[in-house]
């Protein structure tokens, strides 16, 4: 069974095939209405369950639209409305869903929930974000970088802000696809120790972005963080805002990315989000294409 649980658990050659497939499918649809089917229908007859235990706009819509473009059918399930949210075990849920659907995408809190779902499901499981990682996002980010600037291998990416789940997947990608990743942020918000070997830490944000090909940030307070942490985090992270002063230290043709949703004027200024370095709308669009390729990879179609 081919799950897509994390970038560092996926072979680099498979990651490259997924990226190439996403690119080819994007090119193949150029100019078509979003609702028009793809020429090829590799998901014809397939049923895809999309489970959300946290809010989502991009992941929900892009998986749903992507599966349908490839001929699949989808059902979007809220974790709270399922028995899963009322005491049924993850293992039992996985076994039952496997009798109805061909593919499961889940966005959840604990990584253990995702892994248990994958252990007990008899169909492939895709990680649609956990507290610990967000691999689908970073596949779209790499695709976006390469579509604008060519191979990411050997390039310098800099993350400014919280060392969170999205950062962890960036670190997994840096290891697997061989690019440099610098984290700049306050020590209390350092990344997961499990990814430290694959990154460099530089506390001074201005030094960190020197010569960067790509600058990335994300919200200062993630969905799994307590809202009570908000004020403290804002104080800790204020100096790591991506703004014109920071961006001008990067290479003149550096790209700016953000997985979205953004909090304008907190982690990034509108000047940068809407400015010439920013590729955030292509990045959001590429969720669709990259995830279509991930679904095909999982189903072997
Ligand atoms: N970037 C991302 O995963 O967005 P959603 O939370 O809207 O799915
Ligand atoms: N780090 C954010 C990403 C949202 C797509 C969160 O987990 O809330």
PDB file of C-alpha atoms and ligand atoms in Angstrom:
ATOM      1  CA  UNK A   1       0.000   0.000   0.000  1.00  0.00           C
ATOM      2  CA  UNK A   2       1.334   3.427  -0.912  1.00  0.00           C
ATOM      3  CA  UNK A   3       0.455   6.029   1.694  1.00  0.00           C
ATOM      4  CA  UNK A   4       1.614   9.645   1.487  1.00  0.00           C
ATOM      5  CA  UNK A   5       2.370  10.404   5.117  1.00  0.00           C
ATOM      6  CA  UNK A   6       5.445  12.605   4.966  1.00  0.00           C
ATOM      7  CA  UNK A   7       8.056  13.817   2.523  1.00  0.00           C
ATOM      8  CA  UNK A   8      10.942  12.130   4.361  1.00  0.00           C
ATOM      9  CA  UNK A   9       9.042   8.824   4.273  1.00  0.00           C
ATOM     10  CA  UNK A  10       8.701   9.063   0.482  1.00  0.00           C
ATOM     11  CA  UNK A  11      11.519   8.053  -1.835  1.00  0.00           C
ATOM     12  CA  UNK A  12      13.174  11.054  -3.581  1.00  0.00           C
ATOM     13  CA  UNK A  13      12.609   9.413  -6.988  1.00  0.00           C
ATOM     14  CA  UNK A  14       8.883   9.128  -6.181  1.00  0.00           C
ATOM     15  CA  UNK A  15       8.818  12.768  -5.033  1.00  0.00           C
ATOM     16  CA  UNK A  16      10.364  13.763  -8.362  1.00  0.00           C
ATOM     17  CA  UNK A  17       7.832  11.651 -10.286  1.00  0.00           C
ATOM     18  CA  UNK A  18       4.977  13.270  -8.346  1.00  0.00           C
ATOM     19  CA  UNK A  19       6.322  16.757  -9.104  1.00  0.00           C
ATOM     20  CA  UNK A  20       6.717  15.947 -12.808  1.00  0.00           C
ATOM     21  CA  UNK A  21       3.248  14.424 -12.959  1.00  0.00           C
ATOM     22  CA  UNK A  22       1.694  17.474 -11.262  1.00  0.00           C
ATOM     23  CA  UNK A  23       3.460  19.779 -13.709  1.00  0.00           C
ATOM     24  CA  UNK A  24       2.327  17.741 -16.727  1.00  0.00           C
ATOM     25  CA  UNK A  25      -1.282  17.647 -15.510  1.00  0.00           C
ATOM     26  CA  UNK A  26      -1.240  21.404 -14.900  1.00  0.00           C
ATOM     27  CA  UNK A  27       0.085  22.034 -18.421  1.00  0.00           C
ATOM     28  CA  UNK A  28      -2.459  19.635 -19.871  1.00  0.00           C
ATOM     29  CA  UNK A  29      -5.361  21.647 -18.436  1.00  0.00           C
ATOM     30  CA  UNK A  30      -4.193  25.123 -19.447  1.00  0.00           C
ATOM     31  CA  UNK A  31      -7.137  27.393 -20.241  1.00  0.00           C
ATOM     32  CA  UNK A  32      -9.858  24.909 -19.279  1.00  0.00           C
ATOM     33  CA  UNK A  33     -12.757  25.687 -16.942  1.00  0.00           C
ATOM     34  CA  UNK A  34     -12.002  24.386 -13.435  1.00  0.00           C
ATOM     35  CA  UNK A  35     -14.923  21.995 -13.565  1.00  0.00           C
ATOM     36  CA  UNK A  36     -13.947  20.430 -16.888  1.00  0.00           C
ATOM     37  CA  UNK A  37     -12.651  16.861 -16.647  1.00  0.00           C
ATOM     38  CA  UNK A  38      -9.051  16.005 -17.512  1.00  0.00           C
ATOM     39  CA  UNK A  39      -8.512  14.126 -20.779  1.00  0.00           C
ATOM     40  CA  UNK A  40      -7.336  11.129 -18.786  1.00  0.00           C
ATOM     41  CA  UNK A  41      -9.636   9.900 -15.999  1.00  0.00           C
ATOM     42  CA  UNK A  42      -7.333   7.817 -13.788  1.00  0.00           C
ATOM     43  CA  UNK A  43      -9.671   8.069 -10.781  1.00  0.00           C
ATOM     44  CA  UNK A  44     -12.771   6.894 -12.671  1.00  0.00           C
ATOM     45  CA  UNK A  45     -14.774   4.714 -10.296  1.00  0.00           C
ATOM     46  CA  UNK A  46     -12.698   5.748  -7.263  1.00  0.00           C
ATOM     47  CA  UNK A  47     -14.263   7.162  -4.097  1.00  0.00           C
ATOM     48  CA  UNK A  48     -12.137   9.538  -2.022  1.00  0.00           C
ATOM     49  CA  UNK A  49     -12.909  10.408   1.635  1.00  0.00           C
ATOM     50  CA  UNK A  50     -11.630  13.774   2.843  1.00  0.00           C
ATOM     51  CA  UNK A  51     -11.698  13.945   6.655  1.00  0.00           C
ATOM     52  CA  UNK A  52     -11.213  17.248   8.470  1.00  0.00           C
ATOM     53  CA  UNK A  53     -10.750  17.545  12.203  1.00  0.00           C
ATOM     54  CA  UNK A  54      -9.510  21.136  11.716  1.00  0.00           C
ATOM     55  CA  UNK A  55     -10.693  23.968   9.452  1.00  0.00           C
ATOM     56  CA  UNK A  56      -9.510  24.183   5.848  1.00  0.00           C
ATOM     57  CA  UNK A  57     -10.131  26.146   2.667  1.00  0.00           C
ATOM     58  CA  UNK A  58      -7.315  25.180   0.280  1.00  0.00           C
ATOM     59  CA  UNK A  59      -6.877  21.535   1.247  1.00  0.00           C
ATOM     60  CA  UNK A  60     -10.599  20.838   1.226  1.00  0.00           C
ATOM     61  CA  UNK A  61     -11.347  22.491  -2.105  1.00  0.00           C
ATOM     62  CA  UNK A  62      -8.187  21.469  -3.955  1.00  0.00           C
ATOM     63  CA  UNK A  63      -8.483  17.768  -3.057  1.00  0.00           C
ATOM     64  CA  UNK A  64     -12.185  17.765  -3.903  1.00  0.00           C
ATOM     65  CA  UNK A  65     -11.778  19.537  -7.240  1.00  0.00           C
ATOM     66  CA  UNK A  66      -8.645  17.552  -8.105  1.00  0.00           C
ATOM     67  CA  UNK A  67     -10.236  14.161  -7.505  1.00  0.00           C
ATOM     68  CA  UNK A  68     -13.271  15.152  -9.578  1.00  0.00           C
ATOM     69  CA  UNK A  69     -11.160  16.464 -12.475  1.00  0.00           C
ATOM     70  CA  UNK A  70      -9.577  13.007 -12.618  1.00  0.00           C
ATOM     71  CA  UNK A  71     -12.962  11.268 -12.677  1.00  0.00           C
ATOM     72  CA  UNK A  72     -13.151  10.357  -8.976  1.00  0.00           C
ATOM     73  CA  UNK A  73     -15.975  10.957  -6.534  1.00  0.00           C
ATOM     74  CA  UNK A  74     -15.455  12.596  -3.157  1.00  0.00           C
ATOM     75  CA  UNK A  75     -17.032  12.939   0.246  1.00  0.00           C
ATOM     76  CA  UNK A  76     -15.938  15.648   2.657  1.00  0.00           C
ATOM     77  CA  UNK A  77     -16.333  14.525   6.265  1.00  0.00           C
ATOM     78  CA  UNK A  78     -16.035  16.610   9.382  1.00  0.00           C
ATOM     79  CA  UNK A  79     -14.295  14.670  12.155  1.00  0.00           C
ATOM     80  CA  UNK A  80     -16.703  16.127  14.709  1.00  0.00           C
ATOM     81  CA  UNK A  81     -19.712  14.729  12.823  1.00  0.00           C
ATOM     82  CA  UNK A  82     -18.211  11.244  12.588  1.00  0.00           C
ATOM     83  CA  UNK A  83     -18.262   8.659  15.373  1.00  0.00           C
ATOM     84  CA  UNK A  84     -14.501   9.255  15.394  1.00  0.00           C
ATOM     85  CA  UNK A  85     -15.263  12.487  17.249  1.00  0.00           C
ATOM     86  CA  UNK A  86     -17.444  10.580  19.746  1.00  0.00           C
ATOM     87  CA  UNK A  87     -15.213   7.773  20.910  1.00  0.00           C
ATOM     88  CA  UNK A  88     -14.957   5.259  18.049  1.00  0.00           C
ATOM     89  CA  UNK A  89     -11.322   4.271  17.698  1.00  0.00           C
ATOM     90  CA  UNK A  90      -9.170   5.394  14.813  1.00  0.00           C
ATOM     91  CA  UNK A  91      -8.358   1.780  13.983  1.00  0.00           C
ATOM     92  CA  UNK A  92     -12.035   0.798  13.752  1.00  0.00           C
ATOM     93  CA  UNK A  93     -12.817   3.898  11.695  1.00  0.00           C
ATOM     94  CA  UNK A  94      -9.967   3.050   9.311  1.00  0.00           C
ATOM     95  CA  UNK A  95     -11.151  -0.548   8.876  1.00  0.00           C
ATOM     96  CA  UNK A  96     -14.739   0.505   8.196  1.00  0.00           C
ATOM     97  CA  UNK A  97     -13.891   3.329   5.788  1.00  0.00           C
ATOM     98  CA  UNK A  98     -11.681   0.924   3.849  1.00  0.00           C
ATOM     99  CA  UNK A  99     -14.800  -1.092   2.965  1.00  0.00           C
ATOM    100  CA  UNK A 100     -16.438   1.987   1.373  1.00  0.00           C
ATOM    101  CA  UNK A 101     -13.731   4.152  -0.165  1.00  0.00           C
ATOM    102  CA  UNK A 102     -10.538   3.763  -2.203  1.00  0.00           C
ATOM    103  CA  UNK A 103      -8.474   6.583  -0.694  1.00  0.00           C
ATOM    104  CA  UNK A 104      -8.499   8.537   2.586  1.00  0.00           C
ATOM    105  CA  UNK A 105      -7.125  12.032   3.141  1.00  0.00           C
ATOM    106  CA  UNK A 106      -7.127  13.164   6.757  1.00  0.00           C
ATOM    107  CA  UNK A 107      -6.351  16.487   8.450  1.00  0.00           C
ATOM    108  CA  UNK A 108      -5.999  15.917  12.158  1.00  0.00           C
ATOM    109  CA  UNK A 109      -4.247  17.006  15.344  1.00  0.00           C
ATOM    110  CA  UNK A 110      -1.853  14.310  16.563  1.00  0.00           C
ATOM    111  CA  UNK A 111       0.522  12.633  14.142  1.00  0.00           C
ATOM    112  CA  UNK A 112      -0.296   9.368  15.976  1.00  0.00           C
ATOM    113  CA  UNK A 113      -3.864   9.578  14.627  1.00  0.00           C
ATOM    114  CA  UNK A 114      -2.607   9.732  11.052  1.00  0.00           C
ATOM    115  CA  UNK A 115      -0.160   6.875  11.587  1.00  0.00           C
ATOM    116  CA  UNK A 116      -2.776   4.693  13.239  1.00  0.00           C
ATOM    117  CA  UNK A 117      -5.198   5.397  10.401  1.00  0.00           C
ATOM    118  CA  UNK A 118      -2.499   4.319   7.942  1.00  0.00           C
ATOM    119  CA  UNK A 119      -1.686   1.195   9.968  1.00  0.00           C
ATOM    120  CA  UNK A 120      -5.263  -0.046   9.998  1.00  0.00           C
ATOM    121  CA  UNK A 121      -6.626   1.237   6.673  1.00  0.00           C
ATOM    122  CA  UNK A 122      -6.706  -1.182   3.769  1.00  0.00           C
ATOM    123  CA  UNK A 123      -6.554   1.763   1.353  1.00  0.00           C
ATOM    124  CA  UNK A 124      -3.915   4.505   0.976  1.00  0.00           C
ATOM    125  CA  UNK A 125      -3.933   7.381   3.456  1.00  0.00           C
ATOM    126  CA  UNK A 126      -2.746  10.931   2.693  1.00  0.00           C
ATOM    127  CA  UNK A 127      -1.600  13.421   5.335  1.00  0.00           C
ATOM    128  CA  UNK A 128      -3.620  16.620   4.906  1.00  0.00           C
ATOM    129  CA  UNK A 129      -1.812  18.273   7.871  1.00  0.00           C
ATOM    130  CA  UNK A 130      -1.122  17.286  11.435  1.00  0.00           C
ATOM    131  CA  UNK A 131       0.335  19.270  14.329  1.00  0.00           C
ATOM    132  CA  UNK A 132       3.665  17.941  13.140  1.00  0.00           C
ATOM    133  CA  UNK A 133       3.776  18.219   9.336  1.00  0.00           C
ATOM    134  CA  UNK A 134       2.048  19.331   6.131  1.00  0.00           C
ATOM    135  CA  UNK A 135       3.652  17.435   3.251  1.00  0.00           C
ATOM    136  CA  UNK A 136       1.073  18.221   0.535  1.00  0.00           C
ATOM    137  CA  UNK A 137       1.755  21.919   1.060  1.00  0.00           C
ATOM    138  CA  UNK A 138       5.474  21.570   0.534  1.00  0.00           C
ATOM    139  CA  UNK A 139       5.053  19.454  -2.606  1.00  0.00           C
ATOM    140  CA  UNK A 140       3.075  22.404  -3.994  1.00  0.00           C
ATOM    141  CA  UNK A 141       5.745  24.832  -2.767  1.00  0.00           C
ATOM    142  CA  UNK A 142       8.565  22.927  -4.470  1.00  0.00           C
ATOM    143  CA  UNK A 143       6.490  22.686  -7.640  1.00  0.00           C
ATOM    144  CA  UNK A 144       5.918  26.447  -7.495  1.00  0.00           C
ATOM    145  CA  UNK A 145       9.585  27.240  -6.923  1.00  0.00           C
ATOM    146  CA  UNK A 146      10.650  25.060  -9.846  1.00  0.00           C
ATOM    147  CA  UNK A 147       7.992  26.429 -12.185  1.00  0.00           C
ATOM    148  CA  UNK A 148       9.352  29.951 -11.631  1.00  0.00           C
ATOM    149  CA  UNK A 149      13.071  29.377 -11.125  1.00  0.00           C
ATOM    150  CA  UNK A 150      14.060  25.848 -12.203  1.00  0.00           C
ATOM    151  CA  UNK A 151      15.496  23.053 -10.049  1.00  0.00           C
ATOM    152  CA  UNK A 152      15.402  23.701  -6.300  1.00  0.00           C
ATOM    153  CA  UNK A 153      18.470  21.511  -5.729  1.00  0.00           C
ATOM    154  CA  UNK A 154      21.303  23.564  -4.226  1.00  0.00           C
ATOM    155  CA  UNK A 155      19.127  26.673  -3.702  1.00  0.00           C
ATOM    156  CA  UNK A 156      18.852  28.562  -0.418  1.00  0.00           C
ATOM    157  CA  UNK A 157      15.431  28.759   1.243  1.00  0.00           C
ATOM    158  CA  UNK A 158      14.925  30.769   4.423  1.00  0.00           C
ATOM    159  CA  UNK A 159      12.024  30.341   6.844  1.00  0.00           C
ATOM    160  CA  UNK A 160      11.357  33.275   9.127  1.00  0.00           C
ATOM    161  CA  UNK A 161       9.013  32.775  12.094  1.00  0.00           C
ATOM    162  CA  UNK A 162       7.610  29.811  14.013  1.00  0.00           C
ATOM    163  CA  UNK A 163       9.320  26.414  13.621  1.00  0.00           C
ATOM    164  CA  UNK A 164       5.969  24.720  13.027  1.00  0.00           C
ATOM    165  CA  UNK A 165       4.410  21.810  11.096  1.00  0.00           C
ATOM    166  CA  UNK A 166       4.798  23.474   7.694  1.00  0.00           C
ATOM    167  CA  UNK A 167       8.450  24.187   8.452  1.00  0.00           C
ATOM    168  CA  UNK A 168       9.001  20.536   9.379  1.00  0.00           C
ATOM    169  CA  UNK A 169       7.787  19.431   5.955  1.00  0.00           C
ATOM    170  CA  UNK A 170      10.086  22.015   4.354  1.00  0.00           C
ATOM    171  CA  UNK A 171      12.952  20.454   6.293  1.00  0.00           C
ATOM    172  CA  UNK A 172      11.940  16.979   5.068  1.00  0.00           C
ATOM    173  CA  UNK A 173      11.978  18.326   1.511  1.00  0.00           C
ATOM    174  CA  UNK A 174      15.394  19.970   2.001  1.00  0.00           C
ATOM    175  CA  UNK A 175      16.796  16.597   2.975  1.00  0.00           C
ATOM    176  CA  UNK A 176      15.115  14.626   0.188  1.00  0.00           C
ATOM    177  CA  UNK A 177      15.534  17.150  -2.639  1.00  0.00           C
ATOM    178  CA  UNK A 178      18.888  18.520  -1.573  1.00  0.00           C
ATOM    179  CA  UNK A 179      18.433  22.250  -0.999  1.00  0.00           C
ATOM    180  CA  UNK A 180      19.664  24.461   1.858  1.00  0.00           C
ATOM    181  CA  UNK A 181      17.144  25.501   4.459  1.00  0.00           C
ATOM    182  CA  UNK A 182      17.815  28.159   7.070  1.00  0.00           C
ATOM    183  CA  UNK A 183      15.470  28.680  10.018  1.00  0.00           C
ATOM    184  CA  UNK A 184      15.369  32.094  11.628  1.00  0.00           C
ATOM    185  CA  UNK A 185      13.177  32.592  14.675  1.00  0.00           C
ATOM    186  CA  UNK A 186      13.312  32.835  18.464  1.00  0.00           C
ATOM    187  CA  UNK A 187      14.738  29.862  20.357  1.00  0.00           C
ATOM    188  CA  UNK A 188      11.509  28.957  22.208  1.00  0.00           C
ATOM    189  CA  UNK A 189       9.851  28.418  18.815  1.00  0.00           C
ATOM    190  CA  UNK A 190      12.658  26.336  17.339  1.00  0.00           C
ATOM    191  CA  UNK A 191      11.723  23.482  14.991  1.00  0.00           C
ATOM    192  CA  UNK A 192      11.109  19.881  15.998  1.00  0.00           C
ATOM    193  CA  UNK A 193      14.474  18.383  17.107  1.00  0.00           C
ATOM    194  CA  UNK A 194      13.825  15.541  14.628  1.00  0.00           C
ATOM    195  CA  UNK A 195      14.527  17.883  11.685  1.00  0.00           C
ATOM    196  CA  UNK A 196      17.518  19.808  13.107  1.00  0.00           C
ATOM    197  CA  UNK A 197      20.109  17.767  11.191  1.00  0.00           C
ATOM    198  CA  UNK A 198      18.685  18.950   7.881  1.00  0.00           C
ATOM    199  CA  UNK A 199      18.604  22.689   8.570  1.00  0.00           C
ATOM    200  CA  UNK A 200      20.725  25.602   9.749  1.00  0.00           C
ATOM    201  CA  UNK A 201      19.575  27.950  12.499  1.00  0.00           C
ATOM    202  CA  UNK A 202      20.465  31.664  12.371  1.00  0.00           C
ATOM    203  CA  UNK A 203      18.838  33.876  15.007  1.00  0.00           C
ATOM    204  CA  UNK A 204      19.469  37.140  13.172  1.00  0.00           C
ATOM    205  CA  UNK A 205      16.795  37.384  10.443  1.00  0.00           C
ATOM    206  CA  UNK A 206      18.742  39.921   8.378  1.00  0.00           C
ATOM    207  CA  UNK A 207      21.791  37.651   8.292  1.00  0.00           C
ATOM    208  CA  UNK A 208      19.651  34.587   7.627  1.00  0.00           C
ATOM    209  CA  UNK A 209      18.062  35.919   4.429  1.00  0.00           C
ATOM    210  CA  UNK A 210      21.346  37.111   2.953  1.00  0.00           C
ATOM    211  CA  UNK A 211      21.515  35.574  -0.556  1.00  0.00           C
ATOM    212  CA  UNK A 212      18.225  33.666  -0.221  1.00  0.00           C
ATOM    213  CA  UNK A 213      16.509  32.309  -3.338  1.00  0.00           C
ATOM    214  CA  UNK A 214      13.270  31.781  -1.448  1.00  0.00           C
ATOM    215  CA  UNK A 215      11.803  33.391   1.691  1.00  0.00           C
ATOM    216  CA  UNK A 216       8.922  31.660   3.452  1.00  0.00           C
ATOM    217  CA  UNK A 217       6.794  32.289   6.488  1.00  0.00           C
ATOM    218  CA  UNK A 218       3.541  31.079   8.053  1.00  0.00           C
ATOM    219  CA  UNK A 219       1.098  32.135  10.726  1.00  0.00           C
ATOM    220  CA  UNK A 220       2.551  32.846  14.162  1.00  0.00           C
ATOM    221  CA  UNK A 221      -0.238  30.868  15.863  1.00  0.00           C
ATOM    222  CA  UNK A 222      -1.201  27.537  14.301  1.00  0.00           C
ATOM    223  CA  UNK A 223      -4.561  25.804  14.626  1.00  0.00           C
ATOM    224  CA  UNK A 224      -3.245  23.445  17.296  1.00  0.00           C
ATOM    225  CA  UNK A 225      -1.637  26.236  19.367  1.00  0.00           C
ATOM    226  CA  UNK A 226      -3.575  27.612  22.340  1.00  0.00           C
ATOM    227  CA  UNK A 227      -5.047  31.036  21.586  1.00  0.00           C
ATOM    228  CA  UNK A 228      -3.688  32.088  24.994  1.00  0.00           C
ATOM    229  CA  UNK A 229      -0.198  31.914  23.455  1.00  0.00           C
ATOM    230  CA  UNK A 230      -1.043  34.600  20.911  1.00  0.00           C
ATOM    231  CA  UNK A 231       0.228  37.699  22.690  1.00  0.00           C
ATOM    232  CA  UNK A 232       3.468  36.071  23.825  1.00  0.00           C
ATOM    233  CA  UNK A 233       4.135  34.707  20.350  1.00  0.00           C
ATOM    234  CA  UNK A 234       3.502  38.064  18.746  1.00  0.00           C
ATOM    235  CA  UNK A 235       6.098  39.588  21.065  1.00  0.00           C
ATOM    236  CA  UNK A 236       8.582  36.783  20.358  1.00  0.00           C
ATOM    237  CA  UNK A 237       8.094  36.879  16.595  1.00  0.00           C
ATOM    238  CA  UNK A 238       7.677  40.583  15.814  1.00  0.00           C
ATOM    239  CA  UNK A 239      11.320  40.882  14.705  1.00  0.00           C
ATOM    240  CA  UNK A 240      10.841  38.023  12.233  1.00  0.00           C
ATOM    241  CA  UNK A 241       8.109  39.648  10.145  1.00  0.00           C
ATOM    242  CA  UNK A 242       8.748  39.335   6.404  1.00  0.00           C
ATOM    243  CA  UNK A 243       8.770  42.939   5.220  1.00  0.00           C
ATOM    244  CA  UNK A 244      10.592  45.066   2.636  1.00  0.00           C
ATOM    245  CA  UNK A 245      13.594  45.562   4.931  1.00  0.00           C
ATOM    246  CA  UNK A 246      14.039  41.793   5.273  1.00  0.00           C
ATOM    247  CA  UNK A 247      13.237  40.930   1.674  1.00  0.00           C
ATOM    248  CA  UNK A 248      15.796  43.359   0.260  1.00  0.00           C
ATOM    249  CA  UNK A 249      18.581  41.274   1.862  1.00  0.00           C
ATOM    250  CA  UNK A 250      17.551  38.262  -0.231  1.00  0.00           C
ATOM    251  CA  UNK A 251      18.629  37.833  -3.873  1.00  0.00           C
ATOM    252  CA  UNK A 252      16.951  40.394  -6.167  1.00  0.00           C
ATOM    253  CA  UNK A 253      14.960  37.615  -7.859  1.00  0.00           C
ATOM    254  CA  UNK A 254      14.075  35.808  -4.622  1.00  0.00           C
ATOM    255  CA  UNK A 255      10.576  34.392  -4.349  1.00  0.00           C
ATOM    256  CA  UNK A 256       8.242  34.814  -1.381  1.00  0.00           C
ATOM    257  CA  UNK A 257       5.857  32.017  -0.316  1.00  0.00           C
ATOM    258  CA  UNK A 258       3.248  31.522   2.402  1.00  0.00           C
ATOM    259  CA  UNK A 259       1.009  28.462   2.670  1.00  0.00           C
ATOM    260  CA  UNK A 260      -1.947  30.704   3.647  1.00  0.00           C
ATOM    261  CA  UNK A 261      -4.119  31.654   5.439  1.00  0.00           C
ATOM    262  CA  UNK A 262      -1.996  34.730   6.187  1.00  0.00           C
ATOM    263  CA  UNK A 263      -2.365  37.345   8.864  1.00  0.00           C
ATOM    264  CA  UNK A 264      -1.463  40.447   6.949  1.00  0.00           C
ATOM    265  CA  UNK A 265       0.822  42.866   8.811  1.00  0.00           C
ATOM    266  CA  UNK A 266       1.706  40.180  11.384  1.00  0.00           C
ATOM    267  CA  UNK A 267       4.028  37.543   9.897  1.00  0.00           C
ATOM    268  CA  UNK A 268       4.170  39.350   6.532  1.00  0.00           C
ATOM    269  CA  UNK A 269       3.282  42.784   5.231  1.00  0.00           C
ATOM    270  CA  UNK A 270       0.768  43.290   2.434  1.00  0.00           C
ATOM    271  CA  UNK A 271       3.547  45.051   0.537  1.00  0.00           C
ATOM    272  CA  UNK A 272       5.394  41.718   0.299  1.00  0.00           C
ATOM    273  CA  UNK A 273       2.325  39.503  -0.137  1.00  0.00           C
ATOM    274  CA  UNK A 274       1.089  41.593  -3.048  1.00  0.00           C
ATOM    275  CA  UNK A 275       4.554  42.610  -4.312  1.00  0.00           C
ATOM    276  CA  UNK A 276       6.795  41.369  -7.124  1.00  0.00           C
ATOM    277  CA  UNK A 277       8.564  38.611  -5.138  1.00  0.00           C
ATOM    278  CA  UNK A 278       5.325  36.921  -4.119  1.00  0.00           C
ATOM    279  CA  UNK A 279       4.068  33.740  -5.816  1.00  0.00           C
ATOM    280  CA  UNK A 280       1.431  32.916  -3.206  1.00  0.00           C
ATOM    281  CA  UNK A 281      -1.492  32.532  -5.625  1.00  0.00           C
ATOM    282  CA  UNK A 282       0.460  30.144  -7.870  1.00  0.00           C
ATOM    283  CA  UNK A 283       1.469  28.328  -4.692  1.00  0.00           C
ATOM    284  CA  UNK A 284      -2.178  27.975  -3.661  1.00  0.00           C
ATOM    285  CA  UNK A 285      -3.161  26.831  -7.171  1.00  0.00           C
ATOM    286  CA  UNK A 286      -0.400  24.254  -7.215  1.00  0.00           C
ATOM    287  CA  UNK A 287      -1.948  22.494  -4.218  1.00  0.00           C
ATOM    288  CA  UNK A 288      -4.485  21.243  -6.753  1.00  0.00           C
ATOM    289  CA  UNK A 289      -1.968  19.933  -9.293  1.00  0.00           C
ATOM    290  CA  UNK A 290       0.529  18.506  -6.791  1.00  0.00           C
ATOM    291  CA  UNK A 291      -2.203  16.687  -4.850  1.00  0.00           C
ATOM    292  CA  UNK A 292      -3.697  15.218  -8.018  1.00  0.00           C
ATOM    293  CA  UNK A 293      -0.268  13.694  -8.629  1.00  0.00           C
ATOM    294  CA  UNK A 294      -0.110  12.495  -5.002  1.00  0.00           C
ATOM    295  CA  UNK A 295      -3.514  10.785  -5.336  1.00  0.00           C
ATOM    296  CA  UNK A 296      -2.339   9.057  -8.522  1.00  0.00           C
ATOM    297  CA  UNK A 297       0.889   7.988  -6.823  1.00  0.00           C
ATOM    298  CA  UNK A 298      -1.068   6.489  -3.929  1.00  0.00           C
ATOM    299  CA  UNK A 299      -3.502   4.648  -6.173  1.00  0.00           C
ATOM    300  CA  UNK A 300      -0.825   3.642  -8.682  1.00  0.00           C
ATOM    301  CA  UNK A 301      -2.846   5.051 -11.596  1.00  0.00           C
TER     302      UNK A 301
HETATM  303  N1  LIG B   1      -2.442  25.959   3.344  1.00  0.00           N
HETATM  304  C1  LIG B   1      -3.491  25.214   3.748  1.00  0.00           C
HETATM  305  O1  LIG B   1      -3.382  24.022   4.034  1.00  0.00           O
HETATM  306  O2  LIG B   1      -4.668  25.893   3.769  1.00  0.00           O
HETATM  307  P1  LIG B   1      -6.049  25.387   4.400  1.00  0.00           P
HETATM  308  O3  LIG B   1      -5.883  25.376   5.896  1.00  0.00           O
HETATM  309  O4  LIG B   1      -7.038  26.421   3.943  1.00  0.00           O
HETATM  310  O5  LIG B   1      -6.353  24.025   3.866  1.00  0.00           O
HETATM  311  N1  LIG B   2       0.794  26.151  10.557  1.00  0.00           N
HETATM  312  C1  LIG B   2      -0.579  26.323  10.153  1.00  0.00           C
HETATM  313  C2  LIG B   2      -0.765  25.919   8.735  1.00  0.00           C
HETATM  314  C3  LIG B   2      -2.143  26.092   8.198  1.00  0.00           C
HETATM  315  C4  LIG B   2      -2.311  25.623   6.790  1.00  0.00           C
HETATM  316  C5  LIG B   2      -1.485  25.543  11.088  1.00  0.00           C
HETATM  317  O1  LIG B   2      -1.180  24.384  11.398  1.00  0.00           O
HETATM  318  O2  LIG B   2      -2.491  26.103  11.527  1.00  0.00           O
END
